[in-house]
Amino acid sequence: MDNLPMQRPKEYIMTLKERVKHVKEQVIGLKERVKHVKEQVIGLKECIKQVKEQDFNLKERMMHVKEQR
């Protein structure tokens, strides 16, 4: 906290209002980042799912090739 003299309460209140405004802007920015990260997580989960399916399909093909030998 600033050590502003209490002789100027209006200026002190304005300073606090500016801080509140700045913090609110930071919160909005953080919420946007969280939203973006959640989208990335969803994308990564989809990627993992596809890789698992490809791995399963590859194992199936390997089994099929072994059976033909």
PDB file of C-alpha atoms in Angstrom:
ATOM      1  CA  MET A   1       0.000   0.000   0.000  1.00  0.00           C
ATOM      2  CA  ASP A   2       1.081   3.526  -0.681  1.00  0.00           C
ATOM      3  CA  ASN A   3       1.696   5.747   2.305  1.00  0.00           C
ATOM      4  CA  LEU A   4      -0.360   8.617   0.967  1.00  0.00           C
ATOM      5  CA  PRO A   5      -1.214  11.248   3.502  1.00  0.00           C
ATOM      6  CA  MET A   6      -4.807  11.182   4.649  1.00  0.00           C
ATOM      7  CA  GLN A   7      -5.079  14.919   3.974  1.00  0.00           C
ATOM      8  CA  ARG A   8      -5.885  13.949   0.364  1.00  0.00           C
ATOM      9  CA  PRO A   9      -8.471  11.161   0.631  1.00  0.00           C
ATOM     10  CA  LYS A  10      -9.939  11.922  -2.816  1.00  0.00           C
ATOM     11  CA  GLU A  11      -6.576  11.392  -4.501  1.00  0.00           C
ATOM     12  CA  TYR A  12      -6.031   8.244  -2.468  1.00  0.00           C
ATOM     13  CA  ILE A  13      -9.444   6.885  -3.495  1.00  0.00           C
ATOM     14  CA  MET A  14      -8.685   7.661  -7.146  1.00  0.00           C
ATOM     15  CA  THR A  15      -5.393   5.792  -6.825  1.00  0.00           C
ATOM     16  CA  LEU A  16      -7.216   2.805  -5.373  1.00  0.00           C
ATOM     17  CA  LYS A  17      -9.797   2.938  -8.169  1.00  0.00           C
ATOM     18  CA  GLU A  18      -6.985   2.887 -10.726  1.00  0.00           C
ATOM     19  CA  ARG A  19      -5.472  -0.147  -9.030  1.00  0.00           C
ATOM     20  CA  VAL A  20      -8.841  -1.921  -8.987  1.00  0.00           C
ATOM     21  CA  LYS A  21      -9.264  -1.168 -12.684  1.00  0.00           C
ATOM     22  CA  HIS A  22      -5.786  -2.515 -13.432  1.00  0.00           C
ATOM     23  CA  VAL A  23      -6.374  -5.699 -11.418  1.00  0.00           C
ATOM     24  CA  LYS A  24      -9.707  -6.267 -13.185  1.00  0.00           C
ATOM     25  CA  GLU A  25      -7.906  -5.981 -16.531  1.00  0.00           C
ATOM     26  CA  GLN A  26      -5.340  -8.505 -15.345  1.00  0.00           C
ATOM     27  CA  VAL A  27      -8.105 -10.901 -14.276  1.00  0.00           C
ATOM     28  CA  ILE A  28      -9.748 -10.612 -17.694  1.00  0.00           C
ATOM     29  CA  GLY A  29      -6.382 -11.336 -19.327  1.00  0.00           C
ATOM     30  CA  LEU A  30      -5.830 -14.369 -17.113  1.00  0.00           C
ATOM     31  CA  LYS A  31      -9.312 -15.691 -17.904  1.00  0.00           C
ATOM     32  CA  GLU A  32      -8.486 -15.421 -21.613  1.00  0.00           C
ATOM     33  CA  ARG A  33      -5.240 -17.336 -21.057  1.00  0.00           C
ATOM     34  CA  VAL A  34      -7.076 -20.033 -19.094  1.00  0.00           C
ATOM     35  CA  LYS A  35      -9.606 -20.344 -21.920  1.00  0.00           C
ATOM     36  CA  HIS A  36      -6.777 -20.685 -24.452  1.00  0.00           C
ATOM     37  CA  VAL A  37      -4.977 -23.317 -22.367  1.00  0.00           C
ATOM     38  CA  LYS A  38      -8.212 -25.299 -21.969  1.00  0.00           C
ATOM     39  CA  GLU A  39      -8.592 -25.288 -25.761  1.00  0.00           C
ATOM     40  CA  GLN A  40      -5.014 -26.540 -26.092  1.00  0.00           C
ATOM     41  CA  VAL A  41      -5.688 -29.319 -23.566  1.00  0.00           C
ATOM     42  CA  ILE A  42      -8.750 -30.416 -25.534  1.00  0.00           C
ATOM     43  CA  GLY A  43      -6.636 -30.466 -28.700  1.00  0.00           C
ATOM     44  CA  LEU A  44      -3.918 -32.491 -27.010  1.00  0.00           C
ATOM     45  CA  LYS A  45      -6.443 -35.000 -25.680  1.00  0.00           C
ATOM     46  CA  GLU A  46      -7.788 -35.424 -29.213  1.00  0.00           C
ATOM     47  CA  CYS A  47      -4.221 -35.943 -30.465  1.00  0.00           C
ATOM     48  CA  ILE A  48      -3.567 -38.591 -27.808  1.00  0.00           C
ATOM     49  CA  LYS A  49      -6.790 -40.353 -28.754  1.00  0.00           C
ATOM     50  CA  GLN A  50      -5.760 -40.422 -32.422  1.00  0.00           C
ATOM     51  CA  VAL A  51      -2.286 -41.735 -31.595  1.00  0.00           C
ATOM     52  CA  LYS A  52      -3.786 -44.510 -29.466  1.00  0.00           C
ATOM     53  CA  GLU A  53      -6.106 -45.469 -32.333  1.00  0.00           C
ATOM     54  CA  GLN A  54      -3.166 -45.496 -34.760  1.00  0.00           C
ATOM     55  CA  ASP A  55      -1.137 -47.614 -32.328  1.00  0.00           C
ATOM     56  CA  PHE A  56      -4.025 -50.056 -32.007  1.00  0.00           C
ATOM     57  CA  ASN A  57      -4.424 -50.237 -35.801  1.00  0.00           C
ATOM     58  CA  LEU A  58      -0.689 -50.804 -36.219  1.00  0.00           C
ATOM     59  CA  LYS A  59      -0.735 -53.636 -33.685  1.00  0.00           C
ATOM     60  CA  GLU A  60      -3.705 -55.172 -35.491  1.00  0.00           C
ATOM     61  CA  ARG A  61      -1.806 -55.038 -38.791  1.00  0.00           C
ATOM     62  CA  MET A  62       1.286 -56.568 -37.208  1.00  0.00           C
ATOM     63  CA  MET A  63      -0.827 -59.414 -35.839  1.00  0.00           C
ATOM     64  CA  HIS A  64      -2.351 -59.936 -39.291  1.00  0.00           C
ATOM     65  CA  VAL A  65       1.092 -60.003 -40.929  1.00  0.00           C
ATOM     66  CA  LYS A  66       2.351 -62.547 -38.377  1.00  0.00           C
ATOM     67  CA  GLU A  67      -0.679 -64.747 -39.056  1.00  0.00           C
ATOM     68  CA  GLN A  68       0.049 -64.717 -42.799  1.00  0.00           C
ATOM     69  CA  ARG A  69       3.598 -65.947 -42.321  1.00  0.00           C
TER      70      ARG A  69
END
